[in-house]
Amino acid sequence: MDVYKNLNLTEPVIEKIIISDSFRKGEKGNSYKTKTDDNSRKIYTFLFAQLSECLSKASQDYHSYNHNDPLRIEDGRKVRSYSTDLIFASRTLQTRTGGASGVLILSNCCFYTSAESFRNILHINCFLVFELLPLVIMPLRNEIVVVTGSSGFLGQHIVKLLQEEDTECGEIRLFDRRPYVNNLGHTETKPMKHYVADVRDRDALTKALTGADCVIHVAGVVDVSPFPNVDDMVSTNVEGTRNVIETCIQKNVSRLVFASTTDMVCGSEHIFYGTESTTPIPTTFMIGKYGETKCQAEKLVLEASGKLLANGERTLRTISLRPVPLYGEEDKHFIYKVLKYIKKNNSYYLRVRSLDERLQICYVGNAAWAHIRAKSRLAKDETVSGEAFFITDDTPIIDIHEHIRLYAEARHFKVSGFVFPYWLAWIILSLIYLLVRVINVFVRFDVDIPNVNELNYSCSTFFFNRSKSTLRLDYQPMYNPERANDLAMQYYKSVEL
């Protein structure tokens, strides 16, 4: 017990785990688990600090077993499961835990810590009884993650990566006004619970967040039309976010990841390699009320950092991610809208430019991965709480028309060989919308052409520096530009416009 003498345990804890020899046959055995009390948390923290050190130094046999996968022996020494991402060196662990031997059960994974070789353990044909030193038995894949806006563009990609790439998530709760449909064709090995509801509904949020560990809040109204529904954006983007924060506190959900946008910092000035500390909030938002309401929502999220949860034991950790404009599968707002407009305009794309604009864009899968990294980092590092992060990837920062050209020509649309001057396009659109505004005083009338805000946006330069997210969130793009373009091309080439 000397190895644990500095943990200030309230009382000694000896745990026995009984494993039937069904493990030998690749079947699930029986186990008895300790409760998650104060002792357990202390031991858990200590033990995994030791295991992390063991992992880097061990050169002996590695032994792992997963209930979901059959045993596989590689080169006669290693047994490895597909879904196991932690492998412990048994002899090193034995030394560091004072000579203990036994089996440590962690959710779906069983790690052998016997001084005997793994092959010898397989030959034992009786019940195995192991006495462990005070080790906490905690699951690795037990997080319950709620994704609001799960049926949306970004939300669907977050769900995909939670299913396929996140080893910490054990259950996904889908919260959206629209029923979730797996349009991306991702695996569904983890349980998913569906909540068809609105973030303005506190009762629905209460049900969805009960027992959850983290909320990734993506739900929001994107309306960049010349005559947006401001009330809808305020009630959803701002008040809906307030509801999510208050429900997190009420239901003791300790982590909140907010999907913001760089649109909240885009004003009349160009931005060159903007950082979080040097890019101010503009007095007027280029993209209009959408950027303003997302800015207000982010402020609520960051101010909520450190608030005491209802149980009085922990505080709320929050983080806000600001991705640049996104492209990729299930896009219905950005390049999709441009292609739809081109089709209505006799399949002809008229390029409009001012000088030498550069608009940075990001593949949606990489933005989704940033949210997974933020979720994980919040659990480990409270210093990132209350912070905002720009999210980009390695998509080339070039003329936005060159990006659009790829997808337009893939659909056999014609792209203009000449450039229409920005100043002339601005005058024409301004006059058209002035006329439409006058008409709307008497009767509702809409026009389906780009508005002045969209024109200004496409003819501006906005690109950002992601060093902060790389250094503090351990974020690196999952998809390189070639892979991202291939996936996006498949979508834009075939999506119904």
PDB file of N, CA, C and O in Angstrom, residues 148 175 198-202 205 209 215 217-221 231-248 256 258 293-294 296-298 300-301:
ATOM      1  N   THR A 148     -26.497  19.226 -30.229  1.00  0.00           N
ATOM      2  CA  THR A 148     -27.645  20.004 -30.713  1.00  0.00           C
ATOM      3  C   THR A 148     -27.388  20.390 -32.166  1.00  0.00           C
ATOM      4  O   THR A 148     -26.245  20.605 -32.570  1.00  0.00           O
ATOM      5  N   PHE A 175     -30.058  15.946 -30.968  1.00  0.00           N
ATOM      6  CA  PHE A 175     -31.082  16.940 -30.605  1.00  0.00           C
ATOM      7  C   PHE A 175     -31.228  17.925 -31.759  1.00  0.00           C
ATOM      8  O   PHE A 175     -30.316  18.704 -32.044  1.00  0.00           O
ATOM      9  N   ASP A 198     -36.568  21.569 -30.064  1.00  0.00           N
ATOM     10  CA  ASP A 198     -35.970  22.876 -30.319  1.00  0.00           C
ATOM     11  C   ASP A 198     -35.203  23.327 -29.080  1.00  0.00           C
ATOM     12  O   ASP A 198     -35.638  23.076 -27.951  1.00  0.00           O
ATOM     13  N   VAL A 199     -34.070  24.008 -29.283  1.00  0.00           N
ATOM     14  CA  VAL A 199     -33.303  24.489 -28.134  1.00  0.00           C
ATOM     15  C   VAL A 199     -34.046  25.566 -27.356  1.00  0.00           C
ATOM     16  O   VAL A 199     -33.632  25.922 -26.241  1.00  0.00           O
ATOM     17  N   ARG A 200     -35.118  26.072 -27.903  1.00  0.00           N
ATOM     18  CA  ARG A 200     -35.937  27.035 -27.155  1.00  0.00           C
ATOM     19  C   ARG A 200     -36.880  26.335 -26.178  1.00  0.00           C
ATOM     20  O   ARG A 200     -37.551  26.994 -25.398  1.00  0.00           O
ATOM     21  N   ASP A 201     -36.907  25.006 -26.225  1.00  0.00           N
ATOM     22  CA  ASP A 201     -37.765  24.199 -25.364  1.00  0.00           C
ATOM     23  C   ASP A 201     -36.948  23.693 -24.173  1.00  0.00           C
ATOM     24  O   ASP A 201     -36.206  22.721 -24.286  1.00  0.00           O
ATOM     25  N   ARG A 202     -37.078  24.337 -23.013  1.00  0.00           N
ATOM     26  CA  ARG A 202     -36.284  23.962 -21.846  1.00  0.00           C
ATOM     27  C   ARG A 202     -36.592  22.554 -21.360  1.00  0.00           C
ATOM     28  O   ARG A 202     -35.712  21.824 -20.899  1.00  0.00           O
ATOM     29  N   LEU A 205     -34.773  20.088 -23.516  1.00  0.00           N
ATOM     30  CA  LEU A 205     -33.352  20.124 -23.207  1.00  0.00           C
ATOM     31  C   LEU A 205     -33.046  19.398 -21.901  1.00  0.00           C
ATOM     32  O   LEU A 205     -32.050  18.668 -21.787  1.00  0.00           O
ATOM     33  N   LEU A 209     -30.362  16.344 -21.687  1.00  0.00           N
ATOM     34  CA  LEU A 209     -29.096  16.580 -21.004  1.00  0.00           C
ATOM     35  C   LEU A 209     -28.956  15.807 -19.691  1.00  0.00           C
ATOM     36  O   LEU A 209     -27.876  15.788 -19.108  1.00  0.00           O
ATOM     37  N   VAL A 215     -21.976  18.710 -23.888  1.00  0.00           N
ATOM     38  CA  VAL A 215     -22.868  19.176 -24.954  1.00  0.00           C
ATOM     39  C   VAL A 215     -22.028  19.863 -26.023  1.00  0.00           C
ATOM     40  O   VAL A 215     -21.207  20.731 -25.711  1.00  0.00           O
ATOM     41  N   HIS A 217     -22.810  22.206 -28.838  1.00  0.00           N
ATOM     42  CA  HIS A 217     -23.965  23.027 -29.224  1.00  0.00           C
ATOM     43  C   HIS A 217     -23.742  23.637 -30.607  1.00  0.00           C
ATOM     44  O   HIS A 217     -22.999  24.596 -30.777  1.00  0.00           O
ATOM     45  N   VAL A 218     -24.401  23.042 -31.600  1.00  0.00           N
ATOM     46  CA  VAL A 218     -24.258  23.477 -32.985  1.00  0.00           C
ATOM     47  C   VAL A 218     -25.538  24.127 -33.503  1.00  0.00           C
ATOM     48  O   VAL A 218     -25.517  24.858 -34.490  1.00  0.00           O
ATOM     49  N   ALA A 219     -26.656  23.865 -32.848  1.00  0.00           N
ATOM     50  CA  ALA A 219     -27.955  24.336 -33.337  1.00  0.00           C
ATOM     51  C   ALA A 219     -27.977  25.858 -33.478  1.00  0.00           C
ATOM     52  O   ALA A 219     -27.508  26.591 -32.607  1.00  0.00           O
ATOM     53  N   GLY A 220     -28.514  26.315 -34.585  1.00  0.00           N
ATOM     54  CA  GLY A 220     -28.629  27.746 -34.813  1.00  0.00           C
ATOM     55  C   GLY A 220     -29.332  28.020 -36.129  1.00  0.00           C
ATOM     56  O   GLY A 220     -29.451  27.137 -36.980  1.00  0.00           O
ATOM     57  N   VAL A 221     -29.819  29.236 -36.274  1.00  0.00           N
ATOM     58  CA  VAL A 221     -30.483  29.665 -37.503  1.00  0.00           C
ATOM     59  C   VAL A 221     -29.501  30.495 -38.317  1.00  0.00           C
ATOM     60  O   VAL A 221     -28.953  31.485 -37.825  1.00  0.00           O
ATOM     61  N   ASP A 231     -36.124  37.949 -35.434  1.00  0.00           N
ATOM     62  CA  ASP A 231     -36.685  37.389 -34.204  1.00  0.00           C
ATOM     63  C   ASP A 231     -36.344  35.911 -34.067  1.00  0.00           C
ATOM     64  O   ASP A 231     -36.038  35.432 -32.964  1.00  0.00           O
ATOM     65  N   ASP A 232     -36.388  35.179 -35.176  1.00  0.00           N
ATOM     66  CA  ASP A 232     -36.079  33.754 -35.140  1.00  0.00           C
ATOM     67  C   ASP A 232     -34.612  33.532 -34.789  1.00  0.00           C
ATOM     68  O   ASP A 232     -34.273  32.630 -34.013  1.00  0.00           O
ATOM     69  N   MET A 233     -33.729  34.350 -35.349  1.00  0.00           N
ATOM     70  CA  MET A 233     -32.304  34.204 -35.051  1.00  0.00           C
ATOM     71  C   MET A 233     -31.995  34.562 -33.605  1.00  0.00           C
ATOM     72  O   MET A 233     -31.205  33.880 -32.949  1.00  0.00           O
ATOM     73  N   VAL A 234     -32.614  35.607 -33.110  1.00  0.00           N
ATOM     74  CA  VAL A 234     -32.361  36.003 -31.716  1.00  0.00           C
ATOM     75  C   VAL A 234     -32.883  34.934 -30.758  1.00  0.00           C
ATOM     76  O   VAL A 234     -32.183  34.526 -29.822  1.00  0.00           O
ATOM     77  N   SER A 235     -34.097  34.448 -30.983  1.00  0.00           N
ATOM     78  CA  SER A 235     -34.689  33.473 -30.061  1.00  0.00           C
ATOM     79  C   SER A 235     -33.957  32.137 -30.097  1.00  0.00           C
ATOM     80  O   SER A 235     -33.853  31.450 -29.080  1.00  0.00           O
ATOM     81  N   THR A 236     -33.409  31.767 -31.260  1.00  0.00           N
ATOM     82  CA  THR A 236     -32.708  30.481 -31.377  1.00  0.00           C
ATOM     83  C   THR A 236     -31.228  30.619 -31.055  1.00  0.00           C
ATOM     84  O   THR A 236     -30.689  29.912 -30.196  1.00  0.00           O
ATOM     85  N   ASN A 237     -30.560  31.526 -31.739  1.00  0.00           N
ATOM     86  CA  ASN A 237     -29.112  31.637 -31.588  1.00  0.00           C
ATOM     87  C   ASN A 237     -28.694  32.187 -30.229  1.00  0.00           C
ATOM     88  O   ASN A 237     -27.690  31.745 -29.655  1.00  0.00           O
ATOM     89  N   VAL A 238     -29.443  33.145 -29.723  1.00  0.00           N
ATOM     90  CA  VAL A 238     -29.077  33.778 -28.449  1.00  0.00           C
ATOM     91  C   VAL A 238     -29.814  33.131 -27.276  1.00  0.00           C
ATOM     92  O   VAL A 238     -29.198  32.556 -26.373  1.00  0.00           O
ATOM     93  N   GLU A 239     -31.143  33.213 -27.294  1.00  0.00           N
ATOM     94  CA  GLU A 239     -31.911  32.668 -26.171  1.00  0.00           C
ATOM     95  C   GLU A 239     -31.815  31.146 -26.106  1.00  0.00           C
ATOM     96  O   GLU A 239     -31.818  30.560 -25.019  1.00  0.00           O
ATOM     97  N   GLY A 240     -31.736  30.507 -27.264  1.00  0.00           N
ATOM     98  CA  GLY A 240     -31.554  29.053 -27.279  1.00  0.00           C
ATOM     99  C   GLY A 240     -30.239  28.652 -26.633  1.00  0.00           C
ATOM    100  O   GLY A 240     -30.162  27.671 -25.890  1.00  0.00           O
ATOM    101  N   THR A 241     -29.183  29.427 -26.916  1.00  0.00           N
ATOM    102  CA  THR A 241     -27.888  29.165 -26.288  1.00  0.00           C
ATOM    103  C   THR A 241     -27.955  29.404 -24.787  1.00  0.00           C
ATOM    104  O   THR A 241     -27.380  28.635 -23.995  1.00  0.00           O
ATOM    105  N   ARG A 242     -28.673  30.436 -24.382  1.00  0.00           N
ATOM    106  CA  ARG A 242     -28.846  30.687 -22.949  1.00  0.00           C
ATOM    107  C   ARG A 242     -29.536  29.488 -22.280  1.00  0.00           C
ATOM    108  O   ARG A 242     -29.173  29.067 -21.171  1.00  0.00           O
ATOM    109  N   ASN A 243     -30.528  28.926 -22.974  1.00  0.00           N
ATOM    110  CA  ASN A 243     -31.220  27.749 -22.439  1.00  0.00           C
ATOM    111  C   ASN A 243     -30.269  26.564 -22.275  1.00  0.00           C
ATOM    112  O   ASN A 243     -30.330  25.830 -21.286  1.00  0.00           O
ATOM    113  N   VAL A 244     -29.406  26.369 -23.274  1.00  0.00           N
ATOM    114  CA  VAL A 244     -28.446  25.263 -23.206  1.00  0.00           C
ATOM    115  C   VAL A 244     -27.514  25.451 -22.009  1.00  0.00           C
ATOM    116  O   VAL A 244     -27.247  24.505 -21.249  1.00  0.00           O
ATOM    117  N   ILE A 245     -27.008  26.657 -21.809  1.00  0.00           N
ATOM    118  CA  ILE A 245     -26.107  26.933 -20.687  1.00  0.00           C
ATOM    119  C   ILE A 245     -26.803  26.670 -19.359  1.00  0.00           C
ATOM    120  O   ILE A 245     -26.261  25.974 -18.471  1.00  0.00           O
ATOM    121  N   GLU A 246     -27.998  27.209 -19.196  1.00  0.00           N
ATOM    122  CA  GLU A 246     -28.719  27.057 -17.925  1.00  0.00           C
ATOM    123  C   GLU A 246     -29.085  25.605 -17.655  1.00  0.00           C
ATOM    124  O   GLU A 246     -29.056  25.153 -16.500  1.00  0.00           O
ATOM    125  N   THR A 247     -29.396  24.866 -18.716  1.00  0.00           N
ATOM    126  CA  THR A 247     -29.726  23.453 -18.530  1.00  0.00           C
ATOM    127  C   THR A 247     -28.482  22.650 -18.189  1.00  0.00           C
ATOM    128  O   THR A 247     -28.546  21.698 -17.404  1.00  0.00           O
ATOM    129  N   CYS A 248     -27.344  22.991 -18.781  1.00  0.00           N
ATOM    130  CA  CYS A 248     -26.088  22.338 -18.406  1.00  0.00           C
ATOM    131  C   CYS A 248     -25.833  22.495 -16.907  1.00  0.00           C
ATOM    132  O   CYS A 248     -25.462  21.535 -16.214  1.00  0.00           O
ATOM    133  N   LEU A 256     -19.208  22.240 -22.177  1.00  0.00           N
ATOM    134  CA  LEU A 256     -20.019  22.788 -23.262  1.00  0.00           C
ATOM    135  C   LEU A 256     -19.096  23.311 -24.361  1.00  0.00           C
ATOM    136  O   LEU A 256     -18.280  24.211 -24.128  1.00  0.00           O
ATOM    137  N   PHE A 258     -19.137  25.146 -27.967  1.00  0.00           N
ATOM    138  CA  PHE A 258     -20.037  25.972 -28.777  1.00  0.00           C
ATOM    139  C   PHE A 258     -19.473  26.160 -30.175  1.00  0.00           C
ATOM    140  O   PHE A 258     -18.303  26.525 -30.355  1.00  0.00           O
ATOM    141  N   THR A 293     -25.852  37.839 -33.876  1.00  0.00           N
ATOM    142  CA  THR A 293     -26.453  36.913 -32.904  1.00  0.00           C
ATOM    143  C   THR A 293     -25.469  35.814 -32.496  1.00  0.00           C
ATOM    144  O   THR A 293     -25.467  35.377 -31.338  1.00  0.00           O
ATOM    145  N   LYS A 294     -24.600  35.388 -33.406  1.00  0.00           N
ATOM    146  CA  LYS A 294     -23.588  34.401 -33.028  1.00  0.00           C
ATOM    147  C   LYS A 294     -22.569  35.020 -32.065  1.00  0.00           C
ATOM    148  O   LYS A 294     -22.069  34.348 -31.157  1.00  0.00           O
ATOM    149  N   GLN A 296     -23.270  37.404 -29.885  1.00  0.00           N
ATOM    150  CA  GLN A 296     -23.950  37.488 -28.594  1.00  0.00           C
ATOM    151  C   GLN A 296     -23.993  36.120 -27.907  1.00  0.00           C
ATOM    152  O   GLN A 296     -23.815  36.016 -26.688  1.00  0.00           O
ATOM    153  N   ALA A 297     -24.228  35.081 -28.695  1.00  0.00           N
ATOM    154  CA  ALA A 297     -24.289  33.731 -28.137  1.00  0.00           C
ATOM    155  C   ALA A 297     -22.921  33.309 -27.597  1.00  0.00           C
ATOM    156  O   ALA A 297     -22.815  32.718 -26.514  1.00  0.00           O
ATOM    157  N   GLU A 298     -21.856  33.602 -28.341  1.00  0.00           N
ATOM    158  CA  GLU A 298     -20.521  33.247 -27.875  1.00  0.00           C
ATOM    159  C   GLU A 298     -20.195  33.954 -26.572  1.00  0.00           C
ATOM    160  O   GLU A 298     -19.585  33.358 -25.658  1.00  0.00           O
ATOM    161  N   LEU A 300     -22.214  34.765 -24.211  1.00  0.00           N
ATOM    162  CA  LEU A 300     -22.903  34.048 -23.133  1.00  0.00           C
ATOM    163  C   LEU A 300     -22.142  32.783 -22.750  1.00  0.00           C
ATOM    164  O   LEU A 300     -21.994  32.470 -21.557  1.00  0.00           O
ATOM    165  N   VAL A 301     -21.674  32.068 -23.756  1.00  0.00           N
ATOM    166  CA  VAL A 301     -20.970  30.803 -23.510  1.00  0.00           C
ATOM    167  C   VAL A 301     -19.676  31.045 -22.741  1.00  0.00           C
ATOM    168  O   VAL A 301     -19.382  30.356 -21.748  1.00  0.00           O
TER     169      VAL A 301
END
